[in-house]
PDB file of C-alpha atoms and ligand atoms in Angstrom:
ATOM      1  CA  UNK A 240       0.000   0.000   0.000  1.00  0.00           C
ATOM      2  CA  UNK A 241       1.068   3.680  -0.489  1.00  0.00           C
ATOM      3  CA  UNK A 242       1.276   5.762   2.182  1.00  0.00           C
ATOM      4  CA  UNK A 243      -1.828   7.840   0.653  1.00  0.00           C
ATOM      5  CA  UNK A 244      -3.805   4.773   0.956  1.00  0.00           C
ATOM      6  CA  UNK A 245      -2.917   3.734   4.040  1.00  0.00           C
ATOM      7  CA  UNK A 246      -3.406   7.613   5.568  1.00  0.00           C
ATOM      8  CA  UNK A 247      -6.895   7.001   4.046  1.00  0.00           C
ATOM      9  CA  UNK A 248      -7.677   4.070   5.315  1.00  0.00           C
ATOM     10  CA  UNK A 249      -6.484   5.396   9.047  1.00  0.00           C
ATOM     11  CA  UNK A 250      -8.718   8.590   8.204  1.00  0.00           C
ATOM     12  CA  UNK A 251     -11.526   5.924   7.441  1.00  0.00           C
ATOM     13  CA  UNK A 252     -11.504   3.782  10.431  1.00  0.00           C
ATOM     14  CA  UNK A 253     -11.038   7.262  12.582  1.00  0.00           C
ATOM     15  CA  UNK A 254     -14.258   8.530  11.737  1.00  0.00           C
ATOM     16  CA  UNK A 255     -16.102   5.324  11.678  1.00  0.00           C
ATOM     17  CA  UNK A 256     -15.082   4.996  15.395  1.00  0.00           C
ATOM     18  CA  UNK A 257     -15.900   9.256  15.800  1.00  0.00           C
ATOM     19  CA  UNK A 258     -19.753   8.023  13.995  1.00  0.00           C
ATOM     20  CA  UNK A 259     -19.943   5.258  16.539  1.00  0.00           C
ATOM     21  CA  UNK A 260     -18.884   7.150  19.923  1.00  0.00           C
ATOM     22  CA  UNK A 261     -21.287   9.459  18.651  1.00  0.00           C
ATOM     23  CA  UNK A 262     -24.448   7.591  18.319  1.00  0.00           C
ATOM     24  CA  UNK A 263     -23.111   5.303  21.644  1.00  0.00           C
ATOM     25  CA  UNK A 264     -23.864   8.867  23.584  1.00  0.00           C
ATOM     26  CA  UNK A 265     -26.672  10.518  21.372  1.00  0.00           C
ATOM     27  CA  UNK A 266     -24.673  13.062  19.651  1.00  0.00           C
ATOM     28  CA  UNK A 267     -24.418  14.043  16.141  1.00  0.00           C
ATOM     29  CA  UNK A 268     -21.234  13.418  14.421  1.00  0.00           C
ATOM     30  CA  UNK A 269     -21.185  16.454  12.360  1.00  0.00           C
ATOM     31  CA  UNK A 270     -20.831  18.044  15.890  1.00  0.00           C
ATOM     32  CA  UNK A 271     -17.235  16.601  16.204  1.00  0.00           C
ATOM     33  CA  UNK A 272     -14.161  18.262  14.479  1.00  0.00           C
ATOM     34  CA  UNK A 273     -11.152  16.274  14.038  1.00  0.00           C
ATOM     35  CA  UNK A 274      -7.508  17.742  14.212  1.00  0.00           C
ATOM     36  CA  UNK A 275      -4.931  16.016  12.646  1.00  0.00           C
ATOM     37  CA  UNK A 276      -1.911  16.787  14.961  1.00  0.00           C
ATOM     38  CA  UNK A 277       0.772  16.988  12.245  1.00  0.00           C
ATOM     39  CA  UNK A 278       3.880  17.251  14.381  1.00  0.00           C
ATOM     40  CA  UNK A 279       5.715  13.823  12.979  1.00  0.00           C
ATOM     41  CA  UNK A 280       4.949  14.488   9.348  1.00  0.00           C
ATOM     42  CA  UNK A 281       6.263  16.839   6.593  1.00  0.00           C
ATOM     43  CA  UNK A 282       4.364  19.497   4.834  1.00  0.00           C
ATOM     44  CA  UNK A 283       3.815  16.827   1.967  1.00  0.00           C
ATOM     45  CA  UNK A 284       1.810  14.514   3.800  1.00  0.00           C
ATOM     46  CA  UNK A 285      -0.283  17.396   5.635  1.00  0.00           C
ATOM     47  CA  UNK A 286      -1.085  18.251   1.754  1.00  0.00           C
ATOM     48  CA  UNK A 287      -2.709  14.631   1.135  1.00  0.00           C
ATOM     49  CA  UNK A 288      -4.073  14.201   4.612  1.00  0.00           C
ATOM     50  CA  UNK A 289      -5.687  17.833   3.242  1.00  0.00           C
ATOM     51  CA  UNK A 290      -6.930  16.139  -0.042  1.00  0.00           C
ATOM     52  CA  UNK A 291      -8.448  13.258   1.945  1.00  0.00           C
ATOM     53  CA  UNK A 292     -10.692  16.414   3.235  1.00  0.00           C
ATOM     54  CA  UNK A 293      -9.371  17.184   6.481  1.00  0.00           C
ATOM     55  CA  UNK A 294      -8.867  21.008   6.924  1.00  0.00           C
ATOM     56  CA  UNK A 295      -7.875  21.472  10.422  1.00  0.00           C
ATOM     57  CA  UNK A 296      -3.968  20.668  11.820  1.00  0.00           C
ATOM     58  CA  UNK A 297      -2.130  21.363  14.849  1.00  0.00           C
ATOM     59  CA  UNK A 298       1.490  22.082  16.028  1.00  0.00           C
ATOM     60  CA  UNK A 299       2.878  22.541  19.144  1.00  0.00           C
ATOM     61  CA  UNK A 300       6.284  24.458  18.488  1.00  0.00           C
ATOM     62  CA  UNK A 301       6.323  27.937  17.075  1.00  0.00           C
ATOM     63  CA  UNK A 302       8.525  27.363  14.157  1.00  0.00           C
ATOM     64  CA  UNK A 303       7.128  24.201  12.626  1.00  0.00           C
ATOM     65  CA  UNK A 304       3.557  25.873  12.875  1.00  0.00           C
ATOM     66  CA  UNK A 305       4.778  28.972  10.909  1.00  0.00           C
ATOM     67  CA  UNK A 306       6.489  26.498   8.667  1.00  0.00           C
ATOM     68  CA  UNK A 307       3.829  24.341   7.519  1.00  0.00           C
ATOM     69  CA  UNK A 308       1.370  27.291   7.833  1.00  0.00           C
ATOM     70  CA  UNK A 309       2.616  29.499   5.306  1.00  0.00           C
ATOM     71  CA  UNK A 310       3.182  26.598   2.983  1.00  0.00           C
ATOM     72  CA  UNK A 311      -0.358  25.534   3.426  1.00  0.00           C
ATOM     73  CA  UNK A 312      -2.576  28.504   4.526  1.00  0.00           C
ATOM     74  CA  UNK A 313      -6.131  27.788   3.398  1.00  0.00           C
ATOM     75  CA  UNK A 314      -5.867  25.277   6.067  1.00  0.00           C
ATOM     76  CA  UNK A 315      -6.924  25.862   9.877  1.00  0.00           C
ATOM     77  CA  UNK A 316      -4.047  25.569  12.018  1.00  0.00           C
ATOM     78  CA  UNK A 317      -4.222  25.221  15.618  1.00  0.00           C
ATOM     79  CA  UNK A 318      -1.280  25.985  18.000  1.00  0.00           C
ATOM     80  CA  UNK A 319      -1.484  22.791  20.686  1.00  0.00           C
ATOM     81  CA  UNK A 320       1.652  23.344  23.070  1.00  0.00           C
ATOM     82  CA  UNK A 321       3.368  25.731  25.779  1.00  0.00           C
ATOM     83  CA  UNK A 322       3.888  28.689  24.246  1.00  0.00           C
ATOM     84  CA  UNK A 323       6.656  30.883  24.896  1.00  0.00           C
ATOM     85  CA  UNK A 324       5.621  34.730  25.359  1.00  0.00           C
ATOM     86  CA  UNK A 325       8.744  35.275  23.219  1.00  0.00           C
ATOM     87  CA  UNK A 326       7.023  33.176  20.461  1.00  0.00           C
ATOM     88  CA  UNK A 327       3.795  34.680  20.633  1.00  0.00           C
ATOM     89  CA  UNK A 328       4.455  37.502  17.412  1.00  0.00           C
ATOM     90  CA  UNK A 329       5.553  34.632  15.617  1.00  0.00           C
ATOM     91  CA  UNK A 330       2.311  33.016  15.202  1.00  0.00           C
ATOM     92  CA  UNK A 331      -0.313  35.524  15.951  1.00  0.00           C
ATOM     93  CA  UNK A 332      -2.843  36.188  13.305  1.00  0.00           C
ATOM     94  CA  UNK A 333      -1.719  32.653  11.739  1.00  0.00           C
ATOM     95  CA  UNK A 334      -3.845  30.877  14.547  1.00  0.00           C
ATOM     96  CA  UNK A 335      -7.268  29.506  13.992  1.00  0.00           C
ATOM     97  CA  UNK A 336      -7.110  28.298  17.987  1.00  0.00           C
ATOM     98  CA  UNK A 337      -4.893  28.479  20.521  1.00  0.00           C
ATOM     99  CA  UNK A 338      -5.379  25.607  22.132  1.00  0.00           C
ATOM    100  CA  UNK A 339      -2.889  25.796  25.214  1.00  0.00           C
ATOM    101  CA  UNK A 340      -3.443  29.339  26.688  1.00  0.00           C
ATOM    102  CA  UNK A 341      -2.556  27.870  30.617  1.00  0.00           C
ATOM    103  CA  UNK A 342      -1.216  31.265  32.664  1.00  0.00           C
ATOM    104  CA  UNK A 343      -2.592  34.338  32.898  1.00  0.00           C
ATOM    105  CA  UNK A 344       0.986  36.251  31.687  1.00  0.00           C
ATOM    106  CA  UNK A 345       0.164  34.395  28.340  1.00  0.00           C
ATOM    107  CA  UNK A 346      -2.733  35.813  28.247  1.00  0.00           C
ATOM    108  CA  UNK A 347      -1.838  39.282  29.156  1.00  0.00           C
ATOM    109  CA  UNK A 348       0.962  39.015  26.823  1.00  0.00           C
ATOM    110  CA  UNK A 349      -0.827  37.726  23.425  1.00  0.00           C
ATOM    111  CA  UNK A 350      -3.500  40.953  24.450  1.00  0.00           C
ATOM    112  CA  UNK A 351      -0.875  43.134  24.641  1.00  0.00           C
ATOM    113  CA  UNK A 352       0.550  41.769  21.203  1.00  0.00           C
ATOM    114  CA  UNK A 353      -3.365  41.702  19.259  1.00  0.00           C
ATOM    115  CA  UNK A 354      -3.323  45.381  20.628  1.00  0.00           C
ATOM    116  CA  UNK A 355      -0.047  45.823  18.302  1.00  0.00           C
ATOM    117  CA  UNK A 356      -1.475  44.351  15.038  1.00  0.00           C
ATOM    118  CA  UNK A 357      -5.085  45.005  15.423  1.00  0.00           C
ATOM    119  CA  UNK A 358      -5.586  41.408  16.058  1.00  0.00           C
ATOM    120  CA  UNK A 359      -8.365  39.355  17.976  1.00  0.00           C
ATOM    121  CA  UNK A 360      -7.079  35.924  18.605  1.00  0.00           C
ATOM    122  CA  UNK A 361      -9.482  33.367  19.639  1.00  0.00           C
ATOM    123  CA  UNK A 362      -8.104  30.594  22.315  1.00  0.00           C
ATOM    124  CA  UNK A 363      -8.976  28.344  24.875  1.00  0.00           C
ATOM    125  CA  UNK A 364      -8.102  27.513  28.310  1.00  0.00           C
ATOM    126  CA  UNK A 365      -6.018  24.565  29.003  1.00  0.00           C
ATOM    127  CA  UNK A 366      -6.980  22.930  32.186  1.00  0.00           C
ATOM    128  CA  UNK A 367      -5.347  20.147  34.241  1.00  0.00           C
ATOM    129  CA  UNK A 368      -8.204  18.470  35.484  1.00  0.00           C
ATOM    130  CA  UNK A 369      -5.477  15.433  36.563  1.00  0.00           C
ATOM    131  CA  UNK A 370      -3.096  17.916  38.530  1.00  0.00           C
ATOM    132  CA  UNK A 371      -0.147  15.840  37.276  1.00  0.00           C
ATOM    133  CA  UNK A 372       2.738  18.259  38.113  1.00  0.00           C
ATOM    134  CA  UNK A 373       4.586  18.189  34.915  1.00  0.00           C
ATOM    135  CA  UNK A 374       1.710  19.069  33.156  1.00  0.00           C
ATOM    136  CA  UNK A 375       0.663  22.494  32.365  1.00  0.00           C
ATOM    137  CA  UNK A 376      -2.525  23.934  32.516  1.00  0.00           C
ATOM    138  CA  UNK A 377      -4.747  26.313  35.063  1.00  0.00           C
ATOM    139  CA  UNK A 378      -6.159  24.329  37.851  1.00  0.00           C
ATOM    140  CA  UNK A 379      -9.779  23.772  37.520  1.00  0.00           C
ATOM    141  CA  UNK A 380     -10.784  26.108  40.858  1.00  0.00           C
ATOM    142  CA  UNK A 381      -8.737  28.771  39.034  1.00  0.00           C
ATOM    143  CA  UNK A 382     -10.998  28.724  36.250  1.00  0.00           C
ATOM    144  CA  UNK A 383     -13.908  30.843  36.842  1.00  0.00           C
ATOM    145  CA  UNK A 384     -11.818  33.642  38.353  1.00  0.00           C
ATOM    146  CA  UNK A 385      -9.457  33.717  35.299  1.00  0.00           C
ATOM    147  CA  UNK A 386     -12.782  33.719  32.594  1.00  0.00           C
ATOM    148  CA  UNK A 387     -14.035  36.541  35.045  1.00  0.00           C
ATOM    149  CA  UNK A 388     -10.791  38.215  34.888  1.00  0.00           C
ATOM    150  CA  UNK A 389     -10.128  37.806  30.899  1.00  0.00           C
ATOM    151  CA  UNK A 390     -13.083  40.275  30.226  1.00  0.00           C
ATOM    152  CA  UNK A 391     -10.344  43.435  30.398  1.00  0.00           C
ATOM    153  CA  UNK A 392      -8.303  40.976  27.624  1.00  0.00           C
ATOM    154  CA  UNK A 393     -10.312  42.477  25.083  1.00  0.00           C
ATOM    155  CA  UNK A 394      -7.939  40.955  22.153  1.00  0.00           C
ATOM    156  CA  UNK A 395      -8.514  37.991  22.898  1.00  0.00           C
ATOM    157  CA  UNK A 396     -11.613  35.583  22.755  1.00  0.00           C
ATOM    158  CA  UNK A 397     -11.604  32.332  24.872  1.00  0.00           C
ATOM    159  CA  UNK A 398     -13.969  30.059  23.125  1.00  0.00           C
ATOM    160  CA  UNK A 399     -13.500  27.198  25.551  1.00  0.00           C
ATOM    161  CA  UNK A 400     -11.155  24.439  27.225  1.00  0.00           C
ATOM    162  CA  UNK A 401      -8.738  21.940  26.693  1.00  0.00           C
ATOM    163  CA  UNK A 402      -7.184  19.066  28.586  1.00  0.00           C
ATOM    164  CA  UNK A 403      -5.571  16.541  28.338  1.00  0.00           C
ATOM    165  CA  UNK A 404      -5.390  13.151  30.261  1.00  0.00           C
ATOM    166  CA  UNK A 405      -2.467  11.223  31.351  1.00  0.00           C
ATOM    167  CA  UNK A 406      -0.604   9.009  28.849  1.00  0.00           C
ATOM    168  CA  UNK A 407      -0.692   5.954  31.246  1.00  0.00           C
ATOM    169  CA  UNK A 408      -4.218   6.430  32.702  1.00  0.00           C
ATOM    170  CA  UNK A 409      -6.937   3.442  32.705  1.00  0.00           C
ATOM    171  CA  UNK A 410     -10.184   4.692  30.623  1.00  0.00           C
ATOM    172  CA  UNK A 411     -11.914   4.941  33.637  1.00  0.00           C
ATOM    173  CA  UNK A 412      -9.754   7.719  35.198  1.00  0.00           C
ATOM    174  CA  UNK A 413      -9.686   9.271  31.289  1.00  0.00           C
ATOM    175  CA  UNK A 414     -13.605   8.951  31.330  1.00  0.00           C
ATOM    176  CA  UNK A 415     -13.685  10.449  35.014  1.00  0.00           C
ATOM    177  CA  UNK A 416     -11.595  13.415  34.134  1.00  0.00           C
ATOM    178  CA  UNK A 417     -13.233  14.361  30.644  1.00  0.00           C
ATOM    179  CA  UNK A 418     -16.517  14.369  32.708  1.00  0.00           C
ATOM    180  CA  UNK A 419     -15.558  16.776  34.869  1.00  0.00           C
ATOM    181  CA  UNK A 420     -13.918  18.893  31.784  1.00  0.00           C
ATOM    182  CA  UNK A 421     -17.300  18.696  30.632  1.00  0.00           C
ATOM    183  CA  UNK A 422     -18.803  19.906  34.025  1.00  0.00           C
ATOM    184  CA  UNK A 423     -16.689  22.876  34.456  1.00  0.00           C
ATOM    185  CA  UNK A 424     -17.797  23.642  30.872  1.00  0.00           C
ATOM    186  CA  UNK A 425     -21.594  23.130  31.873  1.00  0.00           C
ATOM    187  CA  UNK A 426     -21.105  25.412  35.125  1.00  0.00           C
ATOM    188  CA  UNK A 427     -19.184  27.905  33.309  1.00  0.00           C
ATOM    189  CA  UNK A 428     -21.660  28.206  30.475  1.00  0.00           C
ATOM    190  CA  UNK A 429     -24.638  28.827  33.342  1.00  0.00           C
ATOM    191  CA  UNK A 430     -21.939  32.324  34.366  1.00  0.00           C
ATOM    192  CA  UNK A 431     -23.198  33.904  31.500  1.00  0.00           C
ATOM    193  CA  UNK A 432     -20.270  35.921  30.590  1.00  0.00           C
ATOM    194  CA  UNK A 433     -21.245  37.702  28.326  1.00  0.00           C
ATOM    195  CA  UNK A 434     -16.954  38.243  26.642  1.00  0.00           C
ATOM    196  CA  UNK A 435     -16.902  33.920  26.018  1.00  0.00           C
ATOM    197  CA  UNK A 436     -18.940  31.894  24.401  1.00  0.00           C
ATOM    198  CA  UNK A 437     -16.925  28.586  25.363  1.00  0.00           C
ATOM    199  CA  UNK A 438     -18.071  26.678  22.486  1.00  0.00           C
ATOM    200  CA  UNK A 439     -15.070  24.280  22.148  1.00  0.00           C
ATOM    201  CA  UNK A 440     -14.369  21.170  24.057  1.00  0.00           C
ATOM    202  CA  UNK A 441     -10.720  20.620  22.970  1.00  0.00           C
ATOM    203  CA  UNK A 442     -10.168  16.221  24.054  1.00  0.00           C
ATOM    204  CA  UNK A 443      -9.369  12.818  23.591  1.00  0.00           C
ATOM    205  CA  UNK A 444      -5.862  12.139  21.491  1.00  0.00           C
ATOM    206  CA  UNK A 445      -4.905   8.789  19.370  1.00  0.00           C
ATOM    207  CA  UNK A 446      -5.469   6.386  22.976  1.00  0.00           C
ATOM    208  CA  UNK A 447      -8.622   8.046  24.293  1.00  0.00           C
ATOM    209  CA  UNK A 448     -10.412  10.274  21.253  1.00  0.00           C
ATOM    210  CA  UNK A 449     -13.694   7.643  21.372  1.00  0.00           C
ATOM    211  CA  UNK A 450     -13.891   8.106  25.340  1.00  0.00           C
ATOM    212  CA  UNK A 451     -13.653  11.708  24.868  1.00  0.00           C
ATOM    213  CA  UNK A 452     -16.459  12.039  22.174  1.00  0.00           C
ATOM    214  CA  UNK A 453     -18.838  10.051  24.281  1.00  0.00           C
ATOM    215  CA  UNK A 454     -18.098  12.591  26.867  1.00  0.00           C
ATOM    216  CA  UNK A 455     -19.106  15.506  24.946  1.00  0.00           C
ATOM    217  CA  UNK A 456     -15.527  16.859  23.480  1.00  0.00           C
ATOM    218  CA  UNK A 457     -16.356  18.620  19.721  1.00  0.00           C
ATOM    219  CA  UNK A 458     -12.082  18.532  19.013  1.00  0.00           C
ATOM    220  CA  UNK A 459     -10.673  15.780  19.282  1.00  0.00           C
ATOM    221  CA  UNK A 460      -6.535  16.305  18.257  1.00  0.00           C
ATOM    222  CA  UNK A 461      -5.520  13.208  16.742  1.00  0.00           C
ATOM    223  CA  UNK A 462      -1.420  12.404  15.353  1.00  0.00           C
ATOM    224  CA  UNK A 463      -0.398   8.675  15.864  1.00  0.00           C
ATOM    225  CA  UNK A 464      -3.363   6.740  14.759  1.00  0.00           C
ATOM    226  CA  UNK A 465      -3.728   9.035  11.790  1.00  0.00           C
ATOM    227  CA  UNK A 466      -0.104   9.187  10.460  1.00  0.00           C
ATOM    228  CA  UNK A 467       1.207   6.187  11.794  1.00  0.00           C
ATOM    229  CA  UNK A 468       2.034   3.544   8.921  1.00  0.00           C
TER     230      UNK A 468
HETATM  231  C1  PLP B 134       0.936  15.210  20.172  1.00  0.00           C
HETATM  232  C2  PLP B 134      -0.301  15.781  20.705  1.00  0.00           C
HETATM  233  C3  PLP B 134      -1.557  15.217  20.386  1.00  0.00           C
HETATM  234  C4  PLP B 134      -1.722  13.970  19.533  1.00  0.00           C
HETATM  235  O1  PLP B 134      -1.290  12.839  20.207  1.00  0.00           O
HETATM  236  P1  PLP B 134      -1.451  11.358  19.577  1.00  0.00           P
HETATM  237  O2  PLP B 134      -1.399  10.476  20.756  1.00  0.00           O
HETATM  238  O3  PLP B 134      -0.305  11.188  18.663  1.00  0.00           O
HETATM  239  O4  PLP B 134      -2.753  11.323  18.882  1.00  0.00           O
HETATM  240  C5  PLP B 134      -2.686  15.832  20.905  1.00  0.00           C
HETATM  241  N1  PLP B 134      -2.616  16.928  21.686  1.00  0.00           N
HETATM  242  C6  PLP B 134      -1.439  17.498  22.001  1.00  0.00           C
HETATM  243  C7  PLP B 134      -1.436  18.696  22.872  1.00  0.00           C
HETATM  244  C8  PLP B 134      -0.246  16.943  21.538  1.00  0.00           C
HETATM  245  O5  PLP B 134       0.927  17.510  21.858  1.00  0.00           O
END
């Protein structure tokens, strides 16, 4: 098989098992974006996995994102990792979502940069719901303050949340910690603020995507079961 065909057969099998978690928890499929997470593959193969129809990639280090964006810019690229505040003019107004905005100088800092170009950048909060230390991400009870707080950020937009759950976790503890992902989402929606609409539920990578979509994430950021050979 060529590597095409075998990408398409990956991005086949993906979305059958996206259509299944789906209907498993009552949800419509259509609701569910998928994110190819392109940081193990050239710019050739992000074209075909782009032929096969999927129009949304992520990157977590500042250069490759620039990189692949500019040579493929009718795409949607998301930035998915820590970003450096020194980093953040390198990729502003290239971002469809910032996935990983997880301090509050971050935040400050890519507001104080949108001011500079006349830019709005739209990004959501990464959480770490599992409080694994070497992890980043606000911690949940942080949350509402900082959402309250962003409303003087007014360059930038936070549509929602990320997290992420740990590599060696059993689905149960995945399933427990997406659910309460989802809560915070639920409780933060019910604030009303009126500056967020917090319509992205950024969750579930290559081990746990299906787990996630049953729990109500509409991104799922997929790299090793998509590109894998
Ligand atoms: C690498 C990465 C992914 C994709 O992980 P896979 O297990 O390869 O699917 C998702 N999210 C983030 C933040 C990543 O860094």
């Amino acid at each position: 098989m060529t590597f095409m065909e075998i990408l398409k057969q990956n991005y086949r099998k993906i979305s059958q098992n996206i259509i299944n978690a789906a209907f498993r928890s009552g949800r419509n499929p259509a609701d569910i974006r998928l994110l190819a997470v392109s940081k193990t593959v050239d710019i050739e193969t992000v074209a075909q996995a782009y032929q096969l129809g999927i129009k949304d990639f992520g990157e977590n280090r500042a250069q490759q994102f620039v990189e692949k964006q500019q040579s493929l810019p009718e795409a949607r690229w998301h930035f998915i990792g820590h970003l450096q505040t020194n980093k953040i003019k390198d990729v502003l107004g290239k971002t469809f979502l910032i996935h990983s905005l997880d301090r509050w100088r971050l935040a400050e800092e890519i507001n104080k940069a949108g001011q500079a170009m006349d830019q709005i950048t739209e990004v959501l909060l990464q959480v770490n719901i599992s409080g694994e230390e070497q992890k980043y991400g606000l911690a949940p009870e942080l949350v509402q303050s900082f959402l309250a707080d962003s409303e003087e950020l007014k360059m930038i937009k936070i549509k929602g949340f990320m997290t992420m759950a740990p590599l060696d976790a059993a689905p149960e503890e995945v399933r427990s910690i997406f659910k309460e992902m989802r809560a915070i989402r639920q409780s933060m929606l019910k604030q009303d603020f009126k500056h967020c609409d917090l319509e992205y539920l950024s969750m579930g990578m290559s081990q746990d995507y299906e787990i996630a979509v049953e729990e109500g994430a509409n991104i799922i950021r997929i790299g090793s079961s998509l590109f894998n050979a």
